[in-house]
Coordinates of C-alpha atoms in Angstrom, one line a residue:
M1392 CA 43.3 -103.1 36.5
A1393 CA 46.8 -102.0 37.4
L1394 CA 48.3 -99.1 35.4
S1395 CA 51.7 -100.5 34.3
P1396 CA 54.4 -98.0 33.5
F1397 CA 53.6 -98.2 29.8
I1398 CA 55.7 -95.2 28.9
S1399 CA 58.7 -93.4 30.4
I1400 CA 59.9 -90.3 28.7
V1401 CA 62.3 -88.1 30.5
E1402 CA 63.1 -85.6 27.7
G1403 CA 61.0 -83.1 25.8
H1404 CA 58.6 -80.4 26.8
Y1405 CA 56.2 -82.5 28.9
P1406 CA 57.6 -85.8 30.1
I1407 CA 55.2 -88.6 31.0
I1408 CA 56.1 -90.3 34.3
D1409 CA 56.4 -94.0 35.0
H1410 CA 54.7 -93.9 38.4
F1411 CA 51.3 -95.2 37.4
S1412 CA 51.7 -98.6 39.0
K1413 CA 52.7 -96.9 42.3
L1414 CA 49.8 -94.5 42.2
F1415 CA 47.1 -97.1 41.3
P1416 CA 48.2 -100.6 42.4
E1417 CA 46.3 -103.6 41.3
S1418 CA 44.6 -104.0 44.7
S1419 CA 43.2 -100.4 44.5
N1420 CA 39.5 -100.1 44.1
E1421 CA 39.5 -96.3 44.2
I1422 CA 40.8 -95.3 40.8
P1423 CA 39.4 -91.8 40.2
T1424 CA 36.8 -91.4 37.4
E1425 CA 39.1 -89.2 35.4
V1426 CA 41.9 -91.8 35.5
G1427 CA 39.4 -94.6 34.6
N1428 CA 38.4 -92.5 31.6
L1429 CA 42.1 -92.1 30.8
I1430 CA 42.7 -95.8 30.9
N1431 CA 39.8 -96.4 28.6
G1432 CA 40.9 -93.7 26.2
L1433 CA 44.4 -95.1 26.0
S1434 CA 43.0 -98.6 25.4
D1435 CA 40.8 -97.2 22.6
L1436 CA 43.9 -95.6 21.0
G1437 CA 45.6 -99.0 21.1
I1438 CA 48.5 -97.8 23.3
Y1439 CA 47.6 -99.6 26.6
P1440 CA 49.3 -101.8 27.5
A1441 CA 52.2 -101.0 25.2
Q1442 CA 55.2 -103.2 24.5
E1443 CA 58.2 -101.3 23.4
P1444 CA 56.0 -98.4 22.2
D1445 CA 57.0 -95.8 19.6
F1446 CA 57.6 -93.1 22.2
S1447 CA 56.9 -90.2 19.8
E1448 CA 53.6 -91.5 18.5
T1449 CA 52.5 -92.8 21.9
H1450 CA 53.4 -89.5 23.6
A1451 CA 51.5 -87.5 21.0
A1452 CA 48.4 -89.7 21.3
F1453 CA 48.6 -89.5 25.1
V1454 CA 48.9 -85.7 25.1
E1455 CA 46.1 -85.4 22.6
Y1456 CA 43.8 -87.5 24.7
C1457 CA 44.6 -85.5 27.9
A1458 CA 44.1 -82.1 26.0
S1459 CA 40.8 -83.3 24.6
N1460 CA 39.5 -84.3 28.0
L1461 CA 41.0 -81.5 30.1
I1462 CA 43.3 -83.7 32.1
P1463 CA 46.3 -81.6 33.3
I1464 CA 49.2 -83.9 33.0
S1465 CA 51.7 -81.2 33.7
A1466 CA 52.1 -78.2 36.1
H1467 CA 54.8 -75.6 36.0
I1468 CA 55.5 -74.0 39.4
E1469 CA 57.5 -70.8 40.0
L1470 CA 58.9 -71.0 43.5
I1471 CA 60.9 -67.7 43.5
D1472 CA 61.3 -64.6 41.4
Q1473 CA 65.0 -64.1 42.1
C1474 CA 68.2 -65.2 40.4
N1475 CA 71.9 -64.8 41.0
M1476 CA 72.4 -64.2 37.2
R1477 CA 71.2 -61.3 35.1
C1478 CA 70.8 -63.0 31.7
E1479 CA 70.0 -60.3 29.2
Y1480 CA 66.9 -61.9 27.7
C1481 CA 65.4 -63.3 30.9
Y1482 CA 61.8 -62.6 31.8
C1483 CA 62.5 -62.6 35.6
T1484 CA 61.7 -59.3 37.3
F1485 CA 63.7 -60.0 40.5
T1486 CA 61.1 -59.1 43.1
N1487 CA 62.3 -61.9 45.4
N1488 CA 58.7 -63.0 45.9
R1489 CA 58.3 -66.6 46.9
L1490 CA 55.3 -68.8 46.3
M1491 CA 55.5 -70.5 49.7
K1492 CA 54.9 -67.1 51.4
V1493 CA 51.4 -66.8 49.9
V1494 CA 50.2 -70.4 49.5
S1495 CA 50.7 -73.8 51.3
L1496 CA 52.7 -75.9 49.0
R1497 CA 51.4 -79.1 50.6
N1498 CA 47.9 -78.0 50.0
L1499 CA 48.9 -77.2 46.4
A1500 CA 50.4 -80.7 46.0
E1501 CA 47.2 -82.3 47.3
Q1502 CA 45.1 -80.3 44.8
L1503 CA 47.5 -81.2 41.9
R1504 CA 47.2 -84.9 42.8
K1505 CA 43.4 -84.7 42.9
L1506 CA 43.5 -83.2 39.4
N1507 CA 45.6 -86.1 38.3
V1508 CA 48.7 -84.0 37.5
F1509 CA 51.5 -86.5 36.7
E1510 CA 54.5 -84.2 36.3
I1511 CA 55.6 -80.9 37.9
T1512 CA 58.4 -78.6 36.8
L1513 CA 60.0 -76.5 39.5
T1514 CA 61.4 -73.2 38.3
G1515 CA 62.2 -69.6 39.2
G1516 CA 64.3 -67.5 39.1
E1517 CA 66.9 -69.8 40.4
V1518 CA 65.4 -72.4 42.7
L1519 CA 68.7 -73.3 44.4
L1520 CA 68.8 -69.9 46.0
L1521 CA 66.2 -71.3 48.4
G1522 CA 68.9 -73.5 49.9
E1523 CA 67.8 -76.4 52.1
E1524 CA 64.2 -75.2 51.9
F1525 CA 64.2 -76.2 48.3
F1526 CA 65.2 -79.8 49.0
A1527 CA 62.5 -80.0 51.6
I1528 CA 60.0 -78.9 48.9
V1529 CA 61.3 -81.5 46.5
S1530 CA 60.8 -84.2 49.1
M1531 CA 57.3 -83.0 49.9
F1532 CA 56.3 -83.2 46.2
Y1533 CA 58.0 -86.6 45.9
E1534 CA 55.7 -87.9 48.7
Y1535 CA 52.8 -87.4 46.2
D1536 CA 54.6 -89.5 43.5
F1537 CA 55.0 -86.6 41.1
S1538 CA 57.6 -86.8 38.4
I1539 CA 59.8 -83.8 39.2
V1540 CA 61.7 -81.7 36.6
I1541 CA 63.9 -78.9 37.9
L1542 CA 65.1 -75.9 35.9
S1543 CA 68.3 -74.3 37.0
N1544 CA 71.3 -72.3 35.7
G1545 CA 73.6 -74.8 37.5
S1546 CA 75.9 -72.2 39.1
L1547 CA 75.1 -73.3 42.7
F1548 CA 75.0 -77.0 42.1
S1549 CA 78.5 -77.7 43.3
A1550 CA 77.8 -76.1 46.6
I1551 CA 74.9 -78.4 47.6
S1552 CA 75.6 -81.2 50.1
D1553 CA 76.2 -84.8 49.1
K1554 CA 73.0 -85.7 50.8
S1555 CA 71.1 -83.3 48.6
K1556 CA 72.7 -84.6 45.5
Q1557 CA 71.8 -88.1 46.4
Q1558 CA 68.2 -86.9 47.1
L1559 CA 68.0 -85.4 43.6
A1560 CA 69.2 -88.7 42.1
E1561 CA 66.4 -90.6 43.9
Q1562 CA 63.6 -88.1 43.7
T1563 CA 63.8 -86.2 40.4
T1564 CA 63.2 -87.2 36.8
L1565 CA 65.3 -84.5 35.2
M1566 CA 67.6 -81.5 35.9
R1567 CA 67.6 -79.1 33.0
F1568 CA 70.4 -76.5 32.9
S1569 CA 70.6 -73.3 30.8
L1570 CA 73.4 -73.0 28.2
H1571 CA 74.1 -69.7 26.6
D1572 CA 77.4 -70.0 24.8
T1573 CA 80.4 -72.3 24.4
V1574 CA 82.9 -69.6 25.2
S1575 CA 83.4 -68.8 28.9
K1576 CA 84.0 -65.1 28.4
T1577 CA 81.0 -64.7 26.1
A1578 CA 78.7 -66.7 28.5
D1579 CA 79.8 -64.5 31.4
E1580 CA 79.1 -61.3 29.6
F1581 CA 75.7 -62.6 28.7
T1582 CA 74.8 -63.8 32.1
N1583 CA 76.6 -61.1 34.0
F1584 CA 78.0 -63.9 36.2
H1585 CA 81.6 -65.0 36.6
D1586 CA 82.5 -68.5 35.5
S1587 CA 78.9 -69.3 34.5
L1588 CA 79.9 -71.8 31.9
L1589 CA 82.4 -73.5 34.2
G1590 CA 79.7 -73.8 36.8
L1591 CA 77.4 -75.4 34.2
V1592 CA 80.0 -77.9 33.2
E1593 CA 80.6 -78.8 36.8
A1594 CA 76.9 -79.2 37.4
V1595 CA 76.7 -81.7 34.6
R1596 CA 79.7 -83.6 35.9
I1597 CA 78.2 -83.9 39.3
C1598 CA 74.9 -85.1 37.8
K1599 CA 76.8 -87.8 36.0
E1600 CA 78.7 -88.8 39.1
Y1601 CA 75.5 -89.1 41.2
G1602 CA 73.3 -90.6 38.5
I1603 CA 71.1 -87.5 38.2
N1604 CA 69.4 -87.3 34.8
C1605 CA 70.2 -84.0 33.2
S1606 CA 69.9 -82.1 29.9
L1607 CA 70.7 -78.6 28.5
A1608 CA 68.4 -75.9 27.2
C1609 CA 69.6 -73.0 25.0
T1610 CA 67.5 -69.9 24.1
L1611 CA 68.5 -68.7 20.7
T1612 CA 69.8 -65.1 20.6
K1613 CA 71.6 -62.8 18.2
T1614 CA 74.8 -63.7 20.0
N1615 CA 74.6 -67.5 19.6
Y1616 CA 72.4 -68.3 16.6
Q1617 CA 75.5 -68.7 14.4
K1618 CA 77.0 -71.2 16.8
I1619 CA 74.3 -73.9 16.7
Q1620 CA 76.6 -76.7 15.6
E1621 CA 79.2 -75.6 18.3
L1622 CA 76.5 -75.7 20.9
K1623 CA 75.4 -79.2 19.7
D1624 CA 79.0 -80.4 19.8
F1625 CA 79.5 -78.9 23.3
A1626 CA 76.5 -80.9 24.6
E1627 CA 77.6 -84.0 22.8
G1628 CA 81.0 -83.7 24.5
L1629 CA 79.2 -83.6 27.9
E1630 CA 77.1 -86.5 26.8
V1631 CA 73.8 -84.7 27.4
S1632 CA 70.9 -83.8 25.2
L1633 CA 70.3 -80.2 24.1
G1634 CA 67.1 -78.4 23.2
F1635 CA 66.7 -75.0 21.6
G1636 CA 64.1 -72.4 22.6
Y1637 CA 62.6 -69.5 20.8
P1638 CA 61.4 -66.8 20.5
I1639 CA 62.5 -64.4 23.2
V1640 CA 59.6 -63.1 25.2
P1641 CA 59.0 -59.8 27.1
K1642 CA 59.6 -59.6 30.8
Y1643 CA 56.7 -60.2 33.2
N1644 CA 56.5 -56.5 33.9
G1645 CA 56.0 -55.7 30.2
D1646 CA 59.5 -54.6 29.5
R1647 CA 60.3 -55.5 25.9
S1648 CA 64.0 -54.4 25.7
S1649 CA 65.0 -58.1 25.6
L1650 CA 63.4 -58.5 22.2
T1651 CA 66.3 -56.7 20.6
L1652 CA 68.4 -59.8 21.4
S1653 CA 66.4 -62.0 19.0
P1654 CA 68.2 -63.4 15.9
P1655 CA 67.7 -61.5 12.7
Y1656 CA 64.6 -62.5 10.8
T1657 CA 66.7 -63.3 7.7
A1658 CA 68.5 -66.0 9.6
W1659 CA 65.5 -68.2 10.5
G1660 CA 65.6 -70.4 7.5
D1661 CA 69.1 -71.5 8.3
I1662 CA 68.4 -71.7 12.0
L1663 CA 65.4 -74.0 11.5
A1664 CA 67.2 -76.2 9.2
Q1665 CA 69.7 -76.9 12.0
I1666 CA 67.4 -77.4 14.9
E1667 CA 64.3 -79.2 13.7
E1668 CA 63.0 -81.6 11.1
L1669 CA 61.6 -79.4 8.4
G1670 CA 58.0 -79.7 7.2
P1671 CA 54.5 -78.9 8.2
L1672 CA 53.9 -78.6 11.9
Q1673 CA 50.2 -78.5 12.3
H1674 CA 47.2 -79.7 10.2
F1675 CA 44.2 -78.0 11.6
K1676 CA 41.1 -80.1 10.9
D1677 CA 38.8 -77.1 10.8
E1678 CA 38.5 -73.5 11.9
S1679 CA 36.9 -74.5 15.2
E1680 CA 39.8 -76.7 16.4
W1681 CA 41.6 -75.3 19.4
I1682 CA 44.9 -73.7 18.6
C1683 CA 47.1 -74.9 21.5
N1684 CA 46.9 -77.0 24.7
A1685 CA 47.2 -74.1 27.1
G1686 CA 44.9 -74.8 30.1
R1687 CA 44.0 -78.2 28.6
D1688 CA 46.8 -80.6 29.5
R1689 CA 48.9 -78.1 31.5
I1690 CA 48.6 -75.4 34.2
A1691 CA 51.1 -72.9 35.6
I1692 CA 51.4 -71.3 39.0
G1693 CA 53.3 -68.1 39.4
F1694 CA 55.5 -67.1 42.3
D1695 CA 52.8 -64.7 43.6
G1696 CA 50.1 -67.4 43.6
K1697 CA 48.4 -66.4 40.3
V1698 CA 47.4 -69.2 38.0
Y1699 CA 48.0 -69.2 34.2
S1700 CA 47.0 -71.5 31.4
C1701 CA 50.7 -71.6 30.7
F1702 CA 53.6 -69.2 31.4
A1703 CA 53.7 -68.2 27.7
W1704 CA 50.2 -66.7 28.2
R1705 CA 50.8 -64.6 31.2
Q1706 CA 47.2 -63.6 31.8
A1707 CA 46.0 -64.8 35.2
V1708 CA 43.0 -67.1 35.1
G1709 CA 42.8 -67.2 38.9
D1710 CA 44.6 -66.6 42.2
L1711 CA 45.4 -69.3 44.8
R1712 CA 45.3 -66.6 47.5
N1713 CA 41.5 -66.3 46.9
E1714 CA 40.4 -69.7 45.6
S1715 CA 41.4 -73.3 45.2
L1716 CA 43.2 -74.6 42.1
T1717 CA 40.4 -77.1 41.6
N1718 CA 37.9 -74.4 41.4
I1719 CA 40.0 -72.4 39.0
W1720 CA 40.6 -75.4 36.8
F1721 CA 36.9 -76.3 36.5
N1722 CA 35.2 -72.9 36.8
S1723 CA 37.4 -70.1 35.6
P1724 CA 35.5 -68.3 32.7
L1725 CA 38.8 -66.9 31.3
L1726 CA 40.5 -70.3 31.4
D1727 CA 37.5 -71.7 29.5
R1728 CA 37.8 -69.0 26.8
I1729 CA 41.6 -69.6 26.5
R1730 CA 41.0 -73.4 26.1
N1731 CA 38.6 -72.9 23.3
F1732 CA 40.7 -70.3 21.4
A1733 CA 40.5 -71.7 17.9
I1734 CA 42.4 -71.0 14.7
G1735 CA 39.3 -69.5 13.1
M1736 CA 39.4 -66.8 15.8
A1737 CA 42.7 -65.5 14.6
K1738 CA 43.8 -63.9 11.4
C1739 CA 46.1 -67.0 11.2
G1740 CA 43.2 -69.1 10.0
Q1741 CA 43.4 -67.9 6.4
C1742 CA 47.2 -67.5 6.3
S1743 CA 49.1 -69.5 3.7
F1744 CA 51.9 -70.2 6.3
R1745 CA 49.6 -71.6 8.9
D1746 CA 50.6 -75.3 8.5
F1747 CA 54.3 -74.2 9.0
C1748 CA 53.6 -72.0 12.0
S1749 CA 54.0 -72.6 15.7
V1750 CA 51.7 -69.7 16.4
C1751 CA 51.3 -69.0 20.1
P1752 CA 48.3 -66.9 21.2
G1753 CA 50.0 -66.3 24.5
Y1754 CA 53.0 -64.8 22.8
N1755 CA 50.6 -62.7 20.6
W1756 CA 48.9 -61.5 23.7
S1757 CA 52.1 -60.5 25.4
L1758 CA 53.3 -58.5 22.4
T1759 CA 50.1 -57.1 20.8
G1760 CA 47.7 -57.3 23.7
N1761 CA 45.4 -59.5 21.6
P1762 CA 45.8 -63.3 21.2
T1763 CA 44.1 -63.0 17.8
I1764 CA 46.7 -60.6 16.4
P1765 CA 50.0 -62.4 15.6
D1766 CA 53.3 -60.8 16.2
S1767 CA 55.3 -60.4 13.0
S1768 CA 58.2 -62.5 14.4
Y1769 CA 56.1 -65.7 14.2
C1770 CA 54.9 -64.9 10.7
C1771 CA 58.5 -64.4 9.6
I1772 CA 59.6 -67.7 11.2
A1773 CA 56.7 -69.6 9.6
E1774 CA 57.5 -68.2 6.2
H1775 CA 61.1 -69.2 6.5
R1776 CA 60.1 -72.7 7.8
M1777 CA 57.9 -73.2 4.8
T1778 CA 60.5 -71.9 2.3
A1779 CA 63.3 -74.0 3.9
S1780 CA 61.0 -77.1 3.9
M1781 CA 60.3 -76.7 0.2
S1782 CA 63.9 -76.4 -0.6
F1783 CA 64.8 -79.8 0.9

């Protein structure tokens, strides 16, 4: 049975690619067991084959199936720990370490393909600092039919060659650029980089010219949270989508100074009303249900070769310098514990806000040293979400 491109989503946190028919043509008799199980699971859910599917419902069902069956549909890969900007909230530690110095990226691509990873996100630091080497890396991953998402600040985009721009149009699913403010002077002060906003606008213009799909991402801070509508209007003027991220996290080296840049707790009710559809987020079936999909439908590889369940939970579950990704995925004791971290294991299990909370055990771990002890910022946001939801 051929896997038709039943769904193609190029926005959101974990896009699903439309390369299934290329990966497993009708003539193929070597569909991996995991993929066969996936096909059967999708068929059982009634979403294969799908004609004009409801993308949100289909995507949620697909992710749920993969998370339940430990199929890593997504991998985040940090190529470089260096950036030409110095954004005040950034987690980057600027060691200039590069993943390709410690592991073979082609070997990594082969392992990701065997694990049936569909989409990879290439990030840094700033990946375009790698120059022509970066475009060779993109081409190599494209050989394995991955859907490729690239995260960038956009400042170096105008300097790349026409050939490289055409390559990105052909080989990538999405370019996602960081937006900090709608005022050039304020953006430059925040990024410590001259003409950062103008560079971003030019990057979007080039993407439009070359047919490169792109979007914007904005981390909410105390300097921009009152400009949400302005930010939305700015993105609309550029004819690109905009997503908001929160909360701010500590740096990889444990430095928490960036947390002072978070919006005030009292503002979260108004913030949430502007950026999301209010209402309950999660309905946990019982206390034993896992609390997030970290290490279930996703995996993350750091610039130093260390492997994580996701970058939000920066606790290494393995190291590619010492063992294969396949072995880590199937045999890491810590990864297994993280996968099975349940709501009942945290104090959140009895909390009256829990159905309105996007609790992240990884964020808890980075701030409190214990995934079961929530940081007060999440509790505050959940309370405001519940209050705001009830007022509508």
